[in-house]
CSV table of C-alpha atoms in Angstrom, one decimal:
chain,number,residue,atom,x,y,z
A,24,ARG,CA,-58.4,27.2,-79.9
A,25,GLY,CA,-55.1,25.6,-80.9
A,26,THR,CA,-53.6,25.6,-77.4
A,27,PRO,CA,-52.5,22.1,-76.3
A,28,SER,CA,-53.9,21.0,-73.0
A,29,ARG,CA,-53.5,17.6,-71.4
A,30,LEU,CA,-56.3,18.4,-68.9
A,31,GLY,CA,-59.0,20.0,-71.0
A,32,GLY,CA,-60.2,23.3,-69.7
A,33,LEU,CA,-63.1,25.7,-69.3
A,34,SER,CA,-65.7,25.6,-72.0
A,35,LEU,CA,-67.1,28.8,-73.6
A,36,ALA,CA,-70.3,28.2,-71.7
A,37,GLU,CA,-68.4,28.2,-68.4
A,38,ILE,CA,-66.5,31.3,-69.3
A,39,GLU,CA,-69.7,33.0,-70.2
A,40,GLU,CA,-71.3,32.0,-66.9
A,41,GLU,CA,-68.4,33.4,-65.0
A,42,CYS,CA,-68.6,36.7,-66.9
A,43,ARG,CA,-72.3,36.9,-66.2
A,44,MET,CA,-71.8,36.2,-62.5
A,45,PHE,CA,-69.5,39.2,-62.2
A,46,HIS,CA,-71.9,41.3,-64.2
A,47,ARG,CA,-74.8,40.3,-62.0
A,48,LYS,CA,-72.9,41.3,-58.9
A,49,ALA,CA,-72.2,44.7,-60.4
A,50,PHE,CA,-75.4,45.5,-62.3
A,51,GLY,CA,-78.0,43.1,-60.9
A,52,GLU,CA,-81.2,43.9,-59.2
A,53,GLU,CA,-79.4,44.4,-55.9
A,54,SER,CA,-77.4,47.6,-55.5
A,55,ALA,CA,-73.8,47.3,-56.4
A,56,PRO,CA,-71.4,46.8,-53.5
A,57,THR,CA,-69.6,49.9,-52.3
A,58,LYS,CA,-66.4,47.9,-51.8
A,59,LEU,CA,-64.9,45.4,-54.2
A,60,GLU,CA,-65.1,41.9,-53.0
A,61,ASN,CA,-61.8,40.2,-52.1
A,62,TYR,CA,-61.8,36.7,-53.6
A,63,GLY,CA,-58.4,35.8,-52.2
A,64,PHE,CA,-56.9,35.3,-55.7
A,65,VAL,CA,-53.6,36.8,-54.8
A,66,LYS,CA,-53.3,36.5,-51.1
A,67,PHE,CA,-54.9,34.1,-48.6
A,68,TYR,CA,-58.3,35.4,-47.3
A,69,THR,CA,-60.4,33.5,-44.9
A,70,GLY,CA,-63.3,31.8,-46.6
A,71,ARG,CA,-62.2,32.6,-50.1
A,72,GLU,CA,-60.0,30.8,-52.7
A,73,HIS,CA,-57.9,28.0,-51.2
A,74,HIS,CA,-54.1,28.4,-51.3
A,75,HIS,CA,-51.4,25.8,-51.2
A,76,ASN,CA,-49.9,27.7,-48.2
A,77,SER,CA,-52.4,29.0,-45.7
A,78,PRO,CA,-51.9,30.3,-42.1
A,79,PRO,CA,-53.5,27.2,-40.5
A,80,LEU,CA,-51.2,24.9,-42.5
A,81,THR,CA,-48.2,27.0,-41.7
A,82,LYS,CA,-49.0,26.9,-38.0
A,83,MET,CA,-49.2,23.1,-38.1
A,84,LEU,CA,-45.8,23.0,-39.7
A,85,HIS,CA,-44.3,25.3,-37.1
A,86,SER,CA,-45.8,23.2,-34.4
A,87,ALA,CA,-44.1,20.1,-35.8
A,88,LEU,CA,-40.8,21.9,-36.0
A,89,ASP,CA,-41.2,23.1,-32.4
A,90,ALA,CA,-41.9,19.5,-31.4
A,91,ALA,CA,-38.9,18.3,-33.4
A,92,SER,CA,-36.6,20.6,-31.3
A,93,LYS,CA,-37.9,18.7,-28.3
A,94,GLY,CA,-37.3,15.3,-29.9
A,95,ASP,CA,-41.0,14.4,-30.5
A,96,ALA,CA,-42.1,15.5,-33.9
A,97,TYR,CA,-43.9,12.6,-35.6
A,98,ASP,CA,-47.4,13.1,-34.1
A,99,LYS,CA,-47.4,16.8,-35.0
A,100,TYR,CA,-46.0,16.1,-38.4
A,101,ALA,CA,-48.6,13.4,-39.0
A,102,LEU,CA,-51.3,16.1,-38.4
A,103,PHE,CA,-49.6,18.4,-40.9
A,104,ALA,CA,-49.3,15.6,-43.5
A,105,GLU,CA,-52.9,14.5,-43.0
A,106,SER,CA,-54.1,18.1,-43.5
A,107,VAL,CA,-52.0,18.3,-46.7
A,108,ARG,CA,-53.6,15.1,-47.9
A,109,THR,CA,-57.2,16.1,-47.1
A,110,LYS,CA,-57.2,19.7,-48.2
A,111,PRO,CA,-59.3,20.8,-51.2
A,112,PRO,CA,-57.6,19.6,-54.5
A,113,THR,CA,-55.0,22.2,-55.5
A,114,SER,CA,-52.7,20.0,-57.6
A,115,LEU,CA,-53.0,16.9,-59.9
A,116,ARG,CA,-51.5,14.6,-57.3
A,117,ASP,CA,-54.4,15.5,-55.0
A,118,LEU,CA,-56.7,13.7,-57.5
A,119,LEU,CA,-54.5,10.5,-57.5
A,120,GLU,CA,-54.8,7.5,-55.3
A,121,ILE,CA,-51.9,5.1,-54.8
A,122,LYS,CA,-52.9,1.5,-55.4
A,123,SER,CA,-50.6,-1.5,-54.9
A,124,ASP,CA,-51.1,-5.2,-54.8
A,125,ARG,CA,-47.8,-5.7,-53.0
A,126,GLU,CA,-47.3,-6.6,-49.4
A,127,PRO,CA,-45.5,-4.0,-47.3
A,128,ILE,CA,-41.8,-4.8,-46.8
A,129,PRO,CA,-39.9,-4.6,-43.5
A,130,LEU,CA,-38.3,-1.2,-42.7
A,131,ASP,CA,-34.9,-2.8,-42.6
A,132,GLU,CA,-35.2,-3.5,-46.3
A,133,VAL,CA,-36.0,0.1,-47.1
A,134,GLU,CA,-33.3,2.5,-48.3
A,135,PRO,CA,-31.6,4.0,-45.2
A,136,LEU,CA,-32.8,7.4,-44.0
A,137,GLU,CA,-29.4,8.9,-44.8
A,138,GLU,CA,-29.6,7.9,-48.4
A,139,VAL,CA,-33.2,9.1,-48.8
A,140,MET,CA,-32.2,12.6,-47.5
A,141,LYS,CA,-29.5,12.9,-50.2
A,142,THR,CA,-32.3,13.1,-52.7
A,143,PHE,CA,-33.9,16.2,-51.0
A,144,CYS,CA,-33.1,19.7,-52.3
A,145,SER,CA,-34.3,23.1,-51.2
A,146,GLY,CA,-35.8,25.3,-54.0
A,147,ALA,CA,-33.8,28.0,-55.8
A,148,MET,CA,-34.5,30.9,-53.5
A,149,SER,CA,-32.0,33.8,-53.9
A,150,LEU,CA,-30.4,36.0,-51.3
A,151,GLY,CA,-32.9,38.9,-51.5
A,152,ALA,CA,-35.9,36.7,-52.1
A,153,LEU,CA,-34.9,35.4,-48.7
A,154,SER,CA,-33.2,37.2,-45.9
A,155,ARG,CA,-29.5,36.5,-45.2
A,156,GLU,CA,-30.5,34.6,-42.0
A,157,ALA,CA,-33.0,32.4,-43.8
A,158,HIS,CA,-30.8,31.7,-46.8
A,159,GLU,CA,-27.8,30.7,-44.7
A,160,THR,CA,-29.8,28.7,-42.2
A,161,ILE,CA,-31.3,26.6,-45.0
A,162,ALA,CA,-27.9,25.9,-46.4
A,163,VAL,CA,-26.5,24.8,-43.0
A,164,ALA,CA,-29.5,22.6,-42.4
A,165,MET,CA,-29.4,20.9,-45.9
A,166,ASN,CA,-25.7,20.3,-45.5
A,167,ARG,CA,-26.2,18.7,-42.1
A,168,ILE,CA,-28.7,16.2,-43.4
A,169,GLY,CA,-26.8,15.4,-46.6
A,170,GLY,CA,-29.2,17.1,-48.9
A,171,LYS,CA,-28.6,20.1,-51.2
A,172,SER,CA,-29.6,23.7,-50.8
A,173,ASN,CA,-29.9,25.9,-53.9
A,174,SER,CA,-28.4,29.4,-53.9
A,175,GLY,CA,-30.9,30.8,-56.4
A,176,GLU,CA,-29.6,33.3,-59.0
A,177,GLY,CA,-28.2,35.9,-56.6
A,178,GLY,CA,-24.7,34.6,-55.9
A,179,GLU,CA,-23.2,34.0,-52.5
A,180,ASP,CA,-20.9,35.8,-50.1
A,181,SER,CA,-17.4,34.1,-50.4
A,182,LEU,CA,-17.3,33.8,-46.5
A,183,ARG,CA,-19.8,31.0,-46.9
A,184,PHE,CA,-17.5,28.8,-49.1
A,185,GLU,CA,-15.4,27.6,-46.1
A,186,PRO,CA,-16.5,25.5,-43.1
A,187,ILE,CA,-17.4,27.4,-40.0
A,188,THR,CA,-14.7,26.7,-37.4
A,189,ASP,CA,-15.1,29.5,-34.8
A,190,VAL,CA,-18.3,28.4,-33.1
A,191,ASP,CA,-18.7,28.8,-29.4
A,192,GLU,CA,-20.1,25.3,-28.6
A,193,ALA,CA,-21.8,26.6,-25.4
A,194,THR,CA,-23.8,29.3,-27.2
A,195,GLY,CA,-23.9,28.0,-30.8
A,196,THR,CA,-22.8,31.3,-32.1
A,197,SER,CA,-20.0,32.3,-34.5
A,198,PRO,CA,-18.2,35.7,-34.8
A,199,THR,CA,-18.1,35.2,-38.6
A,200,PHE,CA,-21.9,34.6,-38.7
A,201,PRO,CA,-23.2,36.5,-35.7
A,202,HIS,CA,-26.7,36.5,-37.1
A,203,LEU,CA,-27.1,32.7,-36.9
A,204,ARG,CA,-27.9,30.6,-33.9
A,205,GLY,CA,-27.5,26.9,-33.1
A,206,LEU,CA,-24.3,26.4,-35.1
A,207,ARG,CA,-21.7,23.7,-34.7
A,208,ASN,CA,-18.1,23.6,-35.6
A,209,GLY,CA,-17.8,22.1,-39.1
A,210,ASP,CA,-21.1,23.5,-40.3
A,211,ARG,CA,-21.2,24.8,-43.9
A,212,ALA,CA,-23.3,27.7,-45.0
A,213,SER,CA,-22.4,27.2,-48.7
A,214,SER,CA,-25.2,26.1,-51.0
A,215,ALA,CA,-24.4,22.8,-52.7
A,216,ILE,CA,-26.3,23.9,-55.8
A,217,LYS,CA,-25.3,27.2,-57.3
A,218,GLN,CA,-27.5,28.7,-60.0
A,219,VAL,CA,-26.5,30.4,-63.2
A,220,ALA,CA,-29.3,32.5,-64.5
A,221,SER,CA,-29.7,34.9,-67.4
A,222,GLY,CA,-28.6,38.0,-65.4
A,223,ARG,CA,-25.4,36.1,-64.3
A,224,PHE,CA,-25.7,38.0,-61.0
A,225,GLY,CA,-23.0,37.0,-58.6
A,226,VAL,CA,-21.4,34.4,-61.0
A,227,THR,CA,-17.7,34.5,-60.3
A,228,ALA,CA,-14.9,32.0,-60.6
A,229,GLY,CA,-15.1,31.3,-56.9
A,230,TYR,CA,-18.8,30.9,-57.0
A,231,LEU,CA,-18.5,28.3,-59.8
A,232,ALA,CA,-15.6,26.5,-58.1
A,233,ASN,CA,-17.4,26.0,-54.8
A,234,ALA,CA,-20.5,24.2,-56.2
A,235,GLN,CA,-21.3,20.5,-56.1
A,236,GLN,CA,-23.9,21.2,-58.7
A,237,LEU,CA,-24.3,24.1,-61.2
A,238,GLU,CA,-27.8,24.8,-62.3
A,239,ILE,CA,-28.6,26.6,-65.5
A,240,LYS,CA,-31.9,28.4,-64.9
A,241,MET,CA,-33.6,28.4,-68.3
A,242,ALA,CA,-37.0,29.4,-66.8
A,243,GLN,CA,-39.0,29.5,-63.6
A,244,GLY,CA,-42.1,27.3,-63.1
A,245,ALA,CA,-44.0,30.0,-61.2
A,246,LYS,CA,-43.5,32.6,-63.9
A,247,PRO,CA,-42.3,31.1,-67.2
A,248,GLY,CA,-41.4,33.7,-69.8
A,249,GLU,CA,-40.1,36.2,-67.2
A,250,GLY,CA,-36.7,36.6,-65.7
A,251,GLY,CA,-35.8,37.0,-62.1
A,252,GLU,CA,-36.7,40.3,-60.4
A,253,LEU,CA,-35.5,42.0,-57.2
A,254,PRO,CA,-37.0,45.4,-56.3
A,255,GLY,CA,-34.6,48.1,-55.4
A,256,TYR,CA,-35.6,48.3,-51.8
A,257,LYS,CA,-34.4,44.7,-51.4
A,258,VAL,CA,-30.9,45.4,-52.8
A,259,THR,CA,-29.0,45.9,-49.6
A,260,GLU,CA,-25.3,46.7,-49.3
A,261,LEU,CA,-24.6,42.9,-48.9
A,262,ILE,CA,-26.7,41.9,-51.9
A,263,GLY,CA,-25.2,44.7,-54.0
A,264,LYS,CA,-21.7,43.5,-53.2
A,265,THR,CA,-22.6,39.8,-53.8
A,266,ARG,CA,-24.3,40.5,-57.1
A,267,GLY,CA,-21.7,43.1,-58.2
A,268,THR,CA,-24.4,45.8,-58.5
A,269,THR,CA,-25.5,49.1,-56.9
A,270,PRO,CA,-27.4,48.9,-53.7
A,271,GLY,CA,-30.9,50.4,-54.0
A,272,VAL,CA,-31.2,49.8,-57.7
A,273,GLY,CA,-33.7,47.1,-58.9
A,274,LEU,CA,-32.5,44.1,-60.7
A,275,ILE,CA,-34.2,42.2,-63.5
A,276,SER,CA,-32.8,39.2,-65.4
A,277,PRO,CA,-33.8,39.1,-69.1
A,278,PRO,CA,-36.4,36.4,-69.9
A,279,PRO,CA,-34.1,34.3,-72.1
A,280,HIS,CA,-30.4,33.8,-71.5
A,281,HIS,CA,-28.7,36.4,-73.8
A,282,ASP,CA,-26.4,33.7,-75.2
A,283,ILE,CA,-28.8,30.8,-75.5
A,284,TYR,CA,-31.0,30.7,-78.5
A,285,SER,CA,-30.6,27.0,-79.5
A,286,ILE,CA,-29.8,23.6,-78.0
A,287,GLU,CA,-26.2,24.1,-79.4
A,288,ASP,CA,-25.9,27.3,-77.4
A,289,LEU,CA,-27.0,25.5,-74.3
A,290,ALA,CA,-24.6,22.7,-75.0
A,291,GLN,CA,-21.8,25.3,-75.1
A,292,LEU,CA,-22.7,26.7,-71.7
A,293,ILE,CA,-22.9,23.2,-70.3
A,294,HIS,CA,-19.4,22.6,-71.6
A,295,ASP,CA,-18.1,25.9,-70.2
A,296,LEU,CA,-19.5,25.1,-66.8
A,297,LYS,CA,-18.0,21.6,-66.8
A,298,SER,CA,-14.7,23.3,-67.7
A,299,ALA,CA,-15.0,25.8,-64.8
A,300,ASN,CA,-15.7,23.0,-62.3
A,301,ILE,CA,-14.9,19.5,-63.4
A,302,ASP,CA,-16.3,17.9,-60.2
A,303,SER,CA,-19.7,19.6,-60.4
A,304,ARG,CA,-22.9,18.1,-61.9
A,305,ILE,CA,-24.5,20.3,-64.5
A,306,SER,CA,-28.2,20.8,-64.1
A,307,VAL,CA,-30.7,22.5,-66.4
A,308,LYS,CA,-34.0,23.9,-64.9
A,309,LEU,CA,-36.9,23.5,-67.2
A,310,VAL,CA,-40.6,24.6,-66.9
A,311,SER,CA,-43.4,22.0,-66.8
A,312,GLU,CA,-45.2,22.4,-70.1
A,313,VAL,CA,-46.6,20.4,-73.0
A,314,GLY,CA,-43.6,19.5,-75.2
A,315,VAL,CA,-41.0,19.7,-72.4
A,316,GLY,CA,-40.1,16.0,-73.1
A,317,VAL,CA,-38.5,17.0,-76.4
A,318,VAL,CA,-36.6,19.8,-74.7
A,319,ALA,CA,-35.4,17.4,-71.9
A,320,ALA,CA,-34.2,15.0,-74.6
A,321,GLY,CA,-32.1,17.8,-76.2
A,322,VAL,CA,-30.7,18.7,-72.8
A,323,ALA,CA,-29.7,15.1,-72.1
A,324,LYS,CA,-28.0,15.0,-75.6
A,325,ALA,CA,-26.2,18.3,-74.7
A,326,LYS,CA,-24.5,16.3,-71.9
A,327,ALA,CA,-26.3,17.7,-68.9
A,328,ASP,CA,-26.2,15.5,-65.8
A,329,HIS,CA,-29.4,16.6,-64.1
A,330,ILE,CA,-32.8,18.1,-65.2
A,331,VAL,CA,-35.2,20.0,-63.0
A,332,ILE,CA,-38.9,20.0,-64.0
A,333,ALA,CA,-40.5,23.0,-62.2
A,334,GLY,CA,-44.2,23.2,-61.9
A,335,GLY,CA,-46.3,26.4,-61.9
A,336,ASP,CA,-47.3,26.0,-58.2
A,337,GLY,CA,-44.0,27.3,-56.8
A,338,GLY,CA,-43.6,30.7,-55.3
A,339,THR,CA,-41.6,33.7,-56.3
A,340,GLY,CA,-40.3,35.8,-53.4
A,341,ALA,CA,-38.7,38.6,-55.5
A,342,ALA,CA,-41.3,39.5,-58.1
A,343,VAL,CA,-44.6,41.3,-58.4
A,344,TRP,CA,-47.7,39.2,-57.6
A,345,THR,CA,-49.1,39.7,-61.1
A,346,SER,CA,-46.2,37.7,-62.5
A,347,ILE,CA,-47.4,34.4,-61.1
A,348,LYS,CA,-51.0,34.4,-62.1
A,349,HIS,CA,-52.2,32.3,-65.1
A,350,ALA,CA,-48.7,31.0,-65.8
A,351,GLY,CA,-47.1,27.6,-65.6
A,352,MET,CA,-48.4,24.1,-65.5
A,353,PRO,CA,-48.6,21.3,-62.9
A,354,MET,CA,-45.3,19.7,-62.2
A,355,GLU,CA,-46.9,16.2,-62.7
A,356,ILE,CA,-47.6,17.0,-66.4
A,357,GLY,CA,-44.0,17.9,-67.3
A,358,LEU,CA,-42.4,15.3,-65.1
A,359,ALA,CA,-44.3,12.4,-66.6
A,360,GLU,CA,-43.7,13.7,-70.1
A,361,ALA,CA,-40.0,14.3,-69.6
A,362,HIS,CA,-39.5,10.9,-68.0
A,363,GLN,CA,-41.4,9.0,-70.7
A,364,THR,CA,-39.7,10.8,-73.6
A,365,LEU,CA,-36.2,10.2,-72.1
A,366,VAL,CA,-37.0,6.5,-71.7
A,367,LEU,CA,-38.4,6.2,-75.3
A,368,ASN,CA,-35.2,7.8,-76.7
A,369,GLY,CA,-32.8,5.7,-74.6
A,370,LEU,CA,-31.6,8.7,-72.7
A,371,ARG,CA,-33.1,8.2,-69.2
A,372,SER,CA,-29.9,6.7,-67.7
A,373,ARG,CA,-27.9,9.8,-68.7
A,374,VAL,CA,-29.6,12.2,-66.3
A,375,THR,CA,-31.2,12.5,-62.9
A,376,LEU,CA,-34.7,14.0,-62.8
A,377,GLN,CA,-35.8,16.4,-60.0
A,378,ALA,CA,-39.4,17.3,-59.3
A,379,ASP,CA,-40.0,20.8,-58.1
A,380,GLY,CA,-43.5,22.2,-57.3
A,381,GLN,CA,-44.9,22.6,-53.8
A,382,LEU,CA,-43.9,19.2,-52.5
A,383,LYS,CA,-44.9,19.1,-48.8
A,384,SER,CA,-45.2,15.5,-47.5
A,385,GLY,CA,-43.9,12.0,-47.9
A,386,ARG,CA,-46.9,11.2,-50.1
A,387,ASP,CA,-46.0,14.0,-52.5
A,388,VAL,CA,-42.5,12.5,-52.7
A,389,VAL,CA,-43.9,9.0,-53.5
A,390,VAL,CA,-46.2,10.4,-56.3
A,391,ALA,CA,-43.3,12.3,-57.8
A,392,ALA,CA,-41.2,9.2,-57.7
A,393,LEU,CA,-43.9,7.1,-59.4
A,394,LEU,CA,-43.9,9.7,-62.2
A,395,GLY,CA,-40.2,9.4,-62.7
A,396,ALA,CA,-38.4,11.7,-60.2
A,397,GLU,CA,-35.3,10.7,-58.4
A,398,GLU,CA,-34.7,14.0,-56.5
A,399,PHE,CA,-37.2,16.3,-54.8
A,400,GLY,CA,-37.3,20.0,-54.3
A,401,PHE,CA,-39.0,21.6,-51.3
A,402,ALA,CA,-39.5,25.3,-51.1
A,403,THR,CA,-41.8,28.3,-51.2
A,404,ALA,CA,-40.4,31.8,-51.1
């Protein structure tokens, strides 16, 4: 009672029936099972609850990537995209159909591929949530296509700030980055988007100065109300050095920024980051929720250049599983509200809106664009 919901929800009768179902399984006429049933709530389990990311879907994506390396990816990708479209509904966009009374236009009138890829971003996945190899490979790939990778809140090794110039073109290897393969001279392993979170891990003058976009992480869609968390066993020598902490000691960012308790405080941090890097866009990451439109309007008035609306479907590669259950809302809800509120208040032209929440296919991008997004984040950690 009193909780706002744009989608309705379970009735008391449905909640009662669910409770009775579990009770019958434990205390019904049949003897209670000797082993608790695995419903697949937390981890994929064949025949149980459907997950956004399942082994069969992942195999299809890997198959498409393998075909891409041989110059023939579309047919394999089409199978992946069709599987995404026809899977059991797991997000609001799965319940939407695109209708248009317009005739298709020729491809040569469509925005060039190079311009489209500039709107693609990788999600904010920190070094630690991802391995060093994965983190740097994503940065190199996004820089090659003209998109933007996101460092997450863990800082970056200063070696990555400069272009890679010592690549052996015959082998694609570099003495500076011996753990990477397929490199080319001129590649960059620096993330274009560098995140500033509540823990301020790895935030140095060099880190700020080498960003094309600085993102203030106000919250995370997959676990709103909690800060970032990295268990001690993931804090290696490199991560400890990068974050300015002790290897082996777990790291937790406080849920709120310790210096942001009002829109005025946020405006001050935006101003400080603009002063630290006058060429960088300043982004603010918000969580999809009822009322986020008002917050987005305040962020625009605080002179941010960019707003991320993060849905509850995203992953978290550096936190306990229990942090991501029963938290967050669909990206579509927050995105539509933020876009419409900004338009109504004459603020929409001031900021770029990014959608973030398990986008997987071209159709997902189109739906997000129809709801107001101009940039699109792809990730799961």
